[in-house]
PDB file of C-alpha atoms and ligand atoms in Angstrom:
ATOM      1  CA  UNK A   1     155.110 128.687  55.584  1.00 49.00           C
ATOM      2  CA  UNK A   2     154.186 127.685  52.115  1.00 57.00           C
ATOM      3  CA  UNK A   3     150.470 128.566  51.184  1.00 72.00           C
ATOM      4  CA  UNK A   4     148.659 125.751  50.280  1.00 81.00           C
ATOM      5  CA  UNK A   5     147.997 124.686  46.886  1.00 93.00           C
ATOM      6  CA  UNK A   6     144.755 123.785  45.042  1.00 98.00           C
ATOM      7  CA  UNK A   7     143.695 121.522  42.668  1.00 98.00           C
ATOM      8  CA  UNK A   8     141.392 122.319  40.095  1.00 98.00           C
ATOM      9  CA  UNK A   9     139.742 120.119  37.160  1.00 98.00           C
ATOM     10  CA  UNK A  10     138.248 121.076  33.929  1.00 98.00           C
ATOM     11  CA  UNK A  11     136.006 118.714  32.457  1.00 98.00           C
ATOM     12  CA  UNK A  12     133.579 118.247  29.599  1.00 97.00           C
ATOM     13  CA  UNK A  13     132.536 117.531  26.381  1.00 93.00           C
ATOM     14  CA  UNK A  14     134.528 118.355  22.881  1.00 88.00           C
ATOM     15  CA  UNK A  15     133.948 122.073  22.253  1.00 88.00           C
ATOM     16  CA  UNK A  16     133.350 123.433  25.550  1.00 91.00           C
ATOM     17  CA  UNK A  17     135.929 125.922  25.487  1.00 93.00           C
ATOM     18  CA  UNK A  18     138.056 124.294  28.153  1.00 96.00           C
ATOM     19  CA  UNK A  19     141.590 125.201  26.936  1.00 95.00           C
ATOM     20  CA  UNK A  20     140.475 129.106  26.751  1.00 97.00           C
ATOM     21  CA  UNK A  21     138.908 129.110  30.278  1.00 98.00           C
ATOM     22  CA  UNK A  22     141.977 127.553  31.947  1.00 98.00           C
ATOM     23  CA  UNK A  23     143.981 130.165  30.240  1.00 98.00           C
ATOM     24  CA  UNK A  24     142.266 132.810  31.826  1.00 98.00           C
ATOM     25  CA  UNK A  25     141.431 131.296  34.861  1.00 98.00           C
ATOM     26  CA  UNK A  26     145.079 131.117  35.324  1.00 98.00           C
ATOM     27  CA  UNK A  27     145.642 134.646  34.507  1.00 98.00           C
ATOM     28  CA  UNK A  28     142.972 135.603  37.397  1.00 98.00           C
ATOM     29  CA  UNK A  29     144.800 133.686  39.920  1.00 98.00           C
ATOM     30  CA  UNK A  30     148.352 134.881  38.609  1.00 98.00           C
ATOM     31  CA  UNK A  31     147.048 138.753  38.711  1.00 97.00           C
ATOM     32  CA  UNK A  32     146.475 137.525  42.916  1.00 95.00           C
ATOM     33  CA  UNK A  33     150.158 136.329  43.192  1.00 96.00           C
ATOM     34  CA  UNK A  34     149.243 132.550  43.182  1.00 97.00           C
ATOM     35  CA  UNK A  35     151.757 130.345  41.590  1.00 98.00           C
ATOM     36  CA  UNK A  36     149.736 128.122  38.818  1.00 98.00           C
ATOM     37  CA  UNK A  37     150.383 125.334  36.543  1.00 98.00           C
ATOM     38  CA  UNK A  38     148.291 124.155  34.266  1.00 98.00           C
ATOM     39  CA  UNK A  39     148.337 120.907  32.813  1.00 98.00           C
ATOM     40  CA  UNK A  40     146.193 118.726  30.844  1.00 98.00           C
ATOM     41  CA  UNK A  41     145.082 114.993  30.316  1.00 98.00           C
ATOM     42  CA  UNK A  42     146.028 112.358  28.776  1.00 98.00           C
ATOM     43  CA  UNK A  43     149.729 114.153  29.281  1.00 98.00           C
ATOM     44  CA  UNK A  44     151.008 116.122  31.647  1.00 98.00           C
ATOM     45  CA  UNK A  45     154.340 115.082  31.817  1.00 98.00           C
ATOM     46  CA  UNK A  46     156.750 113.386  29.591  1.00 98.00           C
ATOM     47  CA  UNK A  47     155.525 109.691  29.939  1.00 98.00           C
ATOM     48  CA  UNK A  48     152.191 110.519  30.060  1.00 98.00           C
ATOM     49  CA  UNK A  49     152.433 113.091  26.526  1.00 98.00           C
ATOM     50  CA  UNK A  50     153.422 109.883  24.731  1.00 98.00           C
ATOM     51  CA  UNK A  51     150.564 107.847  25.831  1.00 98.00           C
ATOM     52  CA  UNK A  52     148.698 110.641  24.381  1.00 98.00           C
ATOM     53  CA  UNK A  53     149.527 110.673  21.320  1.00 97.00           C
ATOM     54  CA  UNK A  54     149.245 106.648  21.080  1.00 97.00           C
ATOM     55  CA  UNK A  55     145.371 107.857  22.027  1.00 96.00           C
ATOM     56  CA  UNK A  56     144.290 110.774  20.544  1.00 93.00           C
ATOM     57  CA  UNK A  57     145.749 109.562  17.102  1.00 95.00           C
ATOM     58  CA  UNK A  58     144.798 106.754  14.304  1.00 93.00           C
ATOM     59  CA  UNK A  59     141.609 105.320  13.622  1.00 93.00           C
ATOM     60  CA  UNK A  60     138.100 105.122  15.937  1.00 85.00           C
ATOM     61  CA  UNK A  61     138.665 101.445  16.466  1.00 91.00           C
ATOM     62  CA  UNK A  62     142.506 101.230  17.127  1.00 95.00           C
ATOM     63  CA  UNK A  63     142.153 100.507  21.004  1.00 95.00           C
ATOM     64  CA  UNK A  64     139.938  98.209  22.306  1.00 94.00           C
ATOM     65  CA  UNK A  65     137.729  99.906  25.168  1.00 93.00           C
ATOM     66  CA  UNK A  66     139.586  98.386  28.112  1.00 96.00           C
ATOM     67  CA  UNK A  67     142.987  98.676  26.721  1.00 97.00           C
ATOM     68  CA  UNK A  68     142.222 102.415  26.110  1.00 97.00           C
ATOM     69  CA  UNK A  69     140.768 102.724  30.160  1.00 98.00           C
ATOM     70  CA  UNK A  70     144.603 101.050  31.189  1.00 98.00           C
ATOM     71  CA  UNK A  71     146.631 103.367  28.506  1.00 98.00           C
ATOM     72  CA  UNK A  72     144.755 106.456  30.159  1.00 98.00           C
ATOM     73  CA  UNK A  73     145.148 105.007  33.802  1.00 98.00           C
ATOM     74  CA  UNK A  74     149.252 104.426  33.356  1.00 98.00           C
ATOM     75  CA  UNK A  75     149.335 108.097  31.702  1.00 98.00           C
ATOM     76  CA  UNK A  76     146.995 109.476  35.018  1.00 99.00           C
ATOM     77  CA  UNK A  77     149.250 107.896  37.113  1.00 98.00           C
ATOM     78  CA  UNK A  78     152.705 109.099  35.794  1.00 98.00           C
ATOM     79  CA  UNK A  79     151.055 112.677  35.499  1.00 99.00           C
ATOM     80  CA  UNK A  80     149.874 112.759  39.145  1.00 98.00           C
ATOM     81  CA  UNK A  81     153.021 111.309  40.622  1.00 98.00           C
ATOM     82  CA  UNK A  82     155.775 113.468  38.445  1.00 98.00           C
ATOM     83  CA  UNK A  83     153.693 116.973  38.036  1.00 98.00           C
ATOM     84  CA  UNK A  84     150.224 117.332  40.238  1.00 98.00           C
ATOM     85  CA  UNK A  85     151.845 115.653  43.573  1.00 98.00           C
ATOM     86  CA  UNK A  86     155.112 117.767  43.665  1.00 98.00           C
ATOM     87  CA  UNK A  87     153.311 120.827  42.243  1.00 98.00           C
ATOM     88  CA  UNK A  88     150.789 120.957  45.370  1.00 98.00           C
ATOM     89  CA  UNK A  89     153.399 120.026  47.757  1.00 97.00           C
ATOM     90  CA  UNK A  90     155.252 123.210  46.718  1.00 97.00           C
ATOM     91  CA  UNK A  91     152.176 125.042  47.212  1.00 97.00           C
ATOM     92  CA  UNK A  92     151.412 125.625  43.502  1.00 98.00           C
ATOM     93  CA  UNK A  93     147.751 125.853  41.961  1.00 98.00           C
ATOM     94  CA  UNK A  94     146.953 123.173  39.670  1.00 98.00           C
ATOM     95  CA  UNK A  95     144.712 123.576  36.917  1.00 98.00           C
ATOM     96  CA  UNK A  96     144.122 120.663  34.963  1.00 98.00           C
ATOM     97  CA  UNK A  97     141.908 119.947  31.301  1.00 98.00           C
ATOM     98  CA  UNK A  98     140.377 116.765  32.434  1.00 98.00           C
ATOM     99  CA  UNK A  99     141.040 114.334  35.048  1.00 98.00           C
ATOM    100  CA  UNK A 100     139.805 111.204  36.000  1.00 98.00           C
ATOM    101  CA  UNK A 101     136.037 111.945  35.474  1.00 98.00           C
ATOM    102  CA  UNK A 102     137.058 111.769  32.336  1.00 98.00           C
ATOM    103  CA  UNK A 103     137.601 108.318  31.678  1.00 98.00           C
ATOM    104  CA  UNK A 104     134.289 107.471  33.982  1.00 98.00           C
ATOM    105  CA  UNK A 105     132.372 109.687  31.368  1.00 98.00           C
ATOM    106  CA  UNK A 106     134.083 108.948  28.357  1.00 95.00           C
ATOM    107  CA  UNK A 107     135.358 105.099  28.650  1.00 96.00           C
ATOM    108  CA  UNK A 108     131.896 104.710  31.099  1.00 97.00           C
ATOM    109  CA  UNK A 109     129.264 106.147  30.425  1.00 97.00           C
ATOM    110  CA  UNK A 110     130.296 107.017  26.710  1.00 94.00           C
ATOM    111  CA  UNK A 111     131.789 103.525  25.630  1.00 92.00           C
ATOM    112  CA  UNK A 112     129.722 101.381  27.971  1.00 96.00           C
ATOM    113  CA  UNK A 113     132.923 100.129  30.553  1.00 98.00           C
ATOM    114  CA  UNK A 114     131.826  98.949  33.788  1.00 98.00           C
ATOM    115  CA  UNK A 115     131.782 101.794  35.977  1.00 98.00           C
ATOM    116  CA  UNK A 116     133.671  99.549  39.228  1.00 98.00           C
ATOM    117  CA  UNK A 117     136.235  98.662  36.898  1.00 98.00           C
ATOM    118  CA  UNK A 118     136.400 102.225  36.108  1.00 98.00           C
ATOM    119  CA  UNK A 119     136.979 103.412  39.732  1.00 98.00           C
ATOM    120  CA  UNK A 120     139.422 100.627  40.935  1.00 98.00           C
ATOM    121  CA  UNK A 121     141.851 101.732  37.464  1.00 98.00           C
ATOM    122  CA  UNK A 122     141.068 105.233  39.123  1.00 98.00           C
ATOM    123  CA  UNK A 123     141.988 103.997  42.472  1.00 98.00           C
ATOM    124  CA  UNK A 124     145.209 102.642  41.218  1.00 98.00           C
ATOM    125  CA  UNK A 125     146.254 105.696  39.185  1.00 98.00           C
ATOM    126  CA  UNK A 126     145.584 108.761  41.716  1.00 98.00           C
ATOM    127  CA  UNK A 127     145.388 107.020  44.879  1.00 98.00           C
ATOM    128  CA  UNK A 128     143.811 109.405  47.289  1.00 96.00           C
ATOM    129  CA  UNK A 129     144.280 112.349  44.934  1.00 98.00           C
ATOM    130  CA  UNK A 130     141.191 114.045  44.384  1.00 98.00           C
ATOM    131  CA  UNK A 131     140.293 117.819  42.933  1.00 98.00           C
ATOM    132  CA  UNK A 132     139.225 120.361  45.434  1.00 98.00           C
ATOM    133  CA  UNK A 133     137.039 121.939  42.702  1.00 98.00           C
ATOM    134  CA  UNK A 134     135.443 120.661  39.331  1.00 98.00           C
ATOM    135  CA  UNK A 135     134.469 123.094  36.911  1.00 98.00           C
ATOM    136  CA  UNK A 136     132.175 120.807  34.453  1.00 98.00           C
ATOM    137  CA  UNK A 137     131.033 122.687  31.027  1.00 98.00           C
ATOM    138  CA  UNK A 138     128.142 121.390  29.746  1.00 98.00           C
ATOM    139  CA  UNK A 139     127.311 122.261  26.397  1.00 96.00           C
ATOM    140  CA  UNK A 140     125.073 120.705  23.972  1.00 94.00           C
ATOM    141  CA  UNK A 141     126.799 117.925  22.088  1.00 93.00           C
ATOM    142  CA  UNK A 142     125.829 120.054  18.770  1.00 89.00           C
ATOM    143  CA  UNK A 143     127.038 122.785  19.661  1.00 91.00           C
ATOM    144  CA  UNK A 144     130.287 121.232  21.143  1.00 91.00           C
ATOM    145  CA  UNK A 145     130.774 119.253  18.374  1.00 88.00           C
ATOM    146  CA  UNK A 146     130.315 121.972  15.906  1.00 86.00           C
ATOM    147  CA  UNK A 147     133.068 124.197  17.694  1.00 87.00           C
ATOM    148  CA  UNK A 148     135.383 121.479  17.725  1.00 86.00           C
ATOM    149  CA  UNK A 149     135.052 120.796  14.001  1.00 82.00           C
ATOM    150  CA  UNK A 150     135.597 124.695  13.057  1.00 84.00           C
ATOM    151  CA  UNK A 151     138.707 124.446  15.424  1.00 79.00           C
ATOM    152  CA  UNK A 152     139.938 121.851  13.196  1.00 57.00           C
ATOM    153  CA  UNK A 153     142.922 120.656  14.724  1.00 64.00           C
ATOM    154  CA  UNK A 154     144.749 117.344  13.572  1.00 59.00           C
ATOM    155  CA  UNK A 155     143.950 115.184  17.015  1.00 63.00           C
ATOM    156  CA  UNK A 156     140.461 113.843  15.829  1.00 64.00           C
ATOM    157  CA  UNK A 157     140.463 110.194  16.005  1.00 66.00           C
ATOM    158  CA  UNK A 158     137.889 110.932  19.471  1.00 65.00           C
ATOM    159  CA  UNK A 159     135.773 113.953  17.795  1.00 64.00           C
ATOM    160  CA  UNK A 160     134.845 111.377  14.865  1.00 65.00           C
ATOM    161  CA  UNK A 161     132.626 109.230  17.477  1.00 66.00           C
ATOM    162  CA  UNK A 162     128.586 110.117  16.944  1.00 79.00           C
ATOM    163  CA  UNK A 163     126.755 112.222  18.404  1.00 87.00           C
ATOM    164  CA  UNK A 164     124.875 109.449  20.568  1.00 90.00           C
ATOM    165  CA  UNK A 165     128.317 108.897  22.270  1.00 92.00           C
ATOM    166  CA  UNK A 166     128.842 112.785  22.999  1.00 93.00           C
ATOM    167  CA  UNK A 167     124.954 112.819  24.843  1.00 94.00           C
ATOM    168  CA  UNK A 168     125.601 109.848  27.166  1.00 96.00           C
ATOM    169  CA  UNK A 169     128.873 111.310  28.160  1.00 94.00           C
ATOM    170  CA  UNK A 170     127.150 114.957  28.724  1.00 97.00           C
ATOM    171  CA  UNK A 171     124.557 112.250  30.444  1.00 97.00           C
ATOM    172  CA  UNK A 172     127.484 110.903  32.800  1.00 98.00           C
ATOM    173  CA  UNK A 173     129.366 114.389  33.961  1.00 98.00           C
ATOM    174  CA  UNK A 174     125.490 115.365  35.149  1.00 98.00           C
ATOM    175  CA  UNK A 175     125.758 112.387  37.210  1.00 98.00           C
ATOM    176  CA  UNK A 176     129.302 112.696  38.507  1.00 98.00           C
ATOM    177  CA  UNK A 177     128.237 116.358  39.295  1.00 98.00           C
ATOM    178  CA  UNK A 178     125.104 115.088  41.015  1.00 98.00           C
ATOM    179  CA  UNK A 179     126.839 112.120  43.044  1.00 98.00           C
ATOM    180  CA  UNK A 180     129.463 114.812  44.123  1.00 98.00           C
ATOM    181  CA  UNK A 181     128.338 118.054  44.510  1.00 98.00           C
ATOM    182  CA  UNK A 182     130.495 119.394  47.148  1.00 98.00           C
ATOM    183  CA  UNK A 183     133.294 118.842  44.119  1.00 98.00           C
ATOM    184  CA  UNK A 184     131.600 119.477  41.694  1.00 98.00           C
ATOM    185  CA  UNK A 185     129.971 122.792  39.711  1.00 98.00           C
ATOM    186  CA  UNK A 186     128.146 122.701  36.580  1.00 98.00           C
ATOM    187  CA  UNK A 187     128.957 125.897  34.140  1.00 98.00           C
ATOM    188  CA  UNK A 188     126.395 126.717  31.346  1.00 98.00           C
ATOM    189  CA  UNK A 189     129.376 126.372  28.303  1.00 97.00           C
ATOM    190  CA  UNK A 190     126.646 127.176  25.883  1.00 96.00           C
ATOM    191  CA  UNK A 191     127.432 131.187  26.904  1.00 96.00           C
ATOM    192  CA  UNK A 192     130.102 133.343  25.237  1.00 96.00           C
ATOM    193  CA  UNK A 193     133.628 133.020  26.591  1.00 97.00           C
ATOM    194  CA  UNK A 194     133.476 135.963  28.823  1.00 98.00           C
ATOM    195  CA  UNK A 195     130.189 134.991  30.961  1.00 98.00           C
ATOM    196  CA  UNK A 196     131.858 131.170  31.106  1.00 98.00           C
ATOM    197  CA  UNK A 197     134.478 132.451  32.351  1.00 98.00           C
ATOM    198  CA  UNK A 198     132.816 134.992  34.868  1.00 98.00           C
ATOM    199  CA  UNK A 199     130.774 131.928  36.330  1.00 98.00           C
ATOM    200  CA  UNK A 200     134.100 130.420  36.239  1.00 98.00           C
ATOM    201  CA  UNK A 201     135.782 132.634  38.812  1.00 98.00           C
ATOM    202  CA  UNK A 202     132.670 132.724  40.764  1.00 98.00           C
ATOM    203  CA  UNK A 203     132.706 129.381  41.737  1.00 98.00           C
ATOM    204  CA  UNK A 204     136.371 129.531  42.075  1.00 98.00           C
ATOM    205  CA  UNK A 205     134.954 132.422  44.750  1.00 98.00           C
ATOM    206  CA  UNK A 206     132.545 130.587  46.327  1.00 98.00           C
ATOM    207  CA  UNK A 207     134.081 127.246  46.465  1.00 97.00           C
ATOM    208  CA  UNK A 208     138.069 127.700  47.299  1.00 97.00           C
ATOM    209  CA  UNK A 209     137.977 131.675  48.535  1.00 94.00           C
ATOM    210  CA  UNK A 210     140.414 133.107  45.752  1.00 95.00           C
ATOM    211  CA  UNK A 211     139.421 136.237  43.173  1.00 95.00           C
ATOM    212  CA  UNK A 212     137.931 137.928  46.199  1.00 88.00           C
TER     213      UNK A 212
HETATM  214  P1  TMP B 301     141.058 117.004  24.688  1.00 51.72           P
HETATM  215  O1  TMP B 301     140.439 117.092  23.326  1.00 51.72           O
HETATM  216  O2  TMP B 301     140.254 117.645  25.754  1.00 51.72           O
HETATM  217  O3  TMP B 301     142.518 117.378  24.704  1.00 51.72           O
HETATM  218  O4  TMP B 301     141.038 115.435  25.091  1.00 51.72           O
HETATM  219  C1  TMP B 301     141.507 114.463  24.237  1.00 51.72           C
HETATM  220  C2  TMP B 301     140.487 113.381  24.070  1.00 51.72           C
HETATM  221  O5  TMP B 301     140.725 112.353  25.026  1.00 51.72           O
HETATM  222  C3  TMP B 301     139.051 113.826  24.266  1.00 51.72           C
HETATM  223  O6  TMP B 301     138.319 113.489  23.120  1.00 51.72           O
HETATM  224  C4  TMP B 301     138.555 113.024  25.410  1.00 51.72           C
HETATM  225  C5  TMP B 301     139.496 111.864  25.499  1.00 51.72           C
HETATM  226  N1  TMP B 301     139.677 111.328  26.851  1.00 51.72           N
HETATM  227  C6  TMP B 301     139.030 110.141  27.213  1.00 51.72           C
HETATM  228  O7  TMP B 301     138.313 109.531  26.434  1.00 51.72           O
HETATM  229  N2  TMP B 301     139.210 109.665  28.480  1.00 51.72           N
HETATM  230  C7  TMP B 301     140.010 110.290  29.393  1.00 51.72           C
HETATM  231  O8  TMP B 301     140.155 109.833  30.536  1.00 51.72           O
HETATM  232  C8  TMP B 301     140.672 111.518  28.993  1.00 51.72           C
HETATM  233  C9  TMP B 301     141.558 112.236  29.957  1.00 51.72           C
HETATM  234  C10 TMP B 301     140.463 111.999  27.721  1.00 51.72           C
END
């Protein structure tokens, strides 16, 4: 029998440490003798990694907001059908930087999209697909922000938007978390990377029953 696979999301704001947490995360459930992938949006998989780069590039203003919401929704939807789907179907752990709460935060609550519009694109892209655990790091947006900027990678064109932007998005994954909170846990990001990632695995513990 193939042991069942899990789906885990990683969501917040810029500078919350995400990519370093599902690093190790992974190399927790690894050290068990899980099989994990992880995986990231927008990409994923080869259709969806050229979307991103038609998003993450150019200036502020180069999309309009509900062009962006569709460009996001086709690369969702190519991601969960060619990597998430046949990854937990062969049992696999799937640990994914951002998901669909992304684009209600972000696109929603952060750019001001009507939030049913939001969830019927969703329903279109993942279809009954749904995490069985979100790990949402909540940071302040000055802090995040500040950590992004020292990172200083090339894929900017979303860490340019103000700092209102970044606190109504922080606003909207406290109200995705609250809405859902059988799916949802809220880790303090504003810790070092060691206690993150120890509330990390706890949840992980509590929620799903690995890391025991
Ligand atoms: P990253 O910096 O976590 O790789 O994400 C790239 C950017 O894409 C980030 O600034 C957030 C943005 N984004 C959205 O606005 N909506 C979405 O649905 C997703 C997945 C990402």
């Amino acid at each position: 029998m193939t042991a069942q696979g899990r789906f885990i999301t990683l969501e917040g704001g810029e500078g919350a440490g995400k990519s370093t947490q599902i690093r190790l995360l992974a190399e927790a459930l690894r050290a068990e003798g899980r099989q994990v992938v992880t995986t990231r949006e927008p990409g994923g998989s080869a259709g969806a990694e050229e979307i991103r780069s038609l998003l993450v590039n150019g200036s502020v203003g180069r999309w309009l907001p509900v062009s962006e919401a569709m460009l996001l929704s086709a690369a969702r939807h190519d991601h969960v059908q060619r990597t998430i789907l046949p990854a937990l179907g062969a049992g696999q752990w799937v640990l994914c930087d951002r998901f669909a709460d992304s684009t209600i935060a972000y696109q929603g609550y952060g750019h001001g999209l009507a939030l049913d519009l939001l969830f019927r694109l969703r329903d279109i892209a993942v279809g009954d697909t749904r995490p069985d655990l979100t790990l949402i790091l909540d940071v302040d947006p000055a802090i995040g922000l500040a950590r992004a900027a020292a990172r200083n990678g090339g894929e900017d064109r979303y860490e340019q938007m103000k700092l209102d932007f970044h606190r109504r998005l922080r606003d909207g994954y406290l109200a995705i978390a609250a809405a859902e909170p059988d799916r949802c846990a809220i880790i303090n990001a504003g810790n070092g990377i060691d206690v993150i990632q120890a509330d990390i695995r706890q949840a992980v513990r509590d929620r799903l029953g690995a890391l025991r």
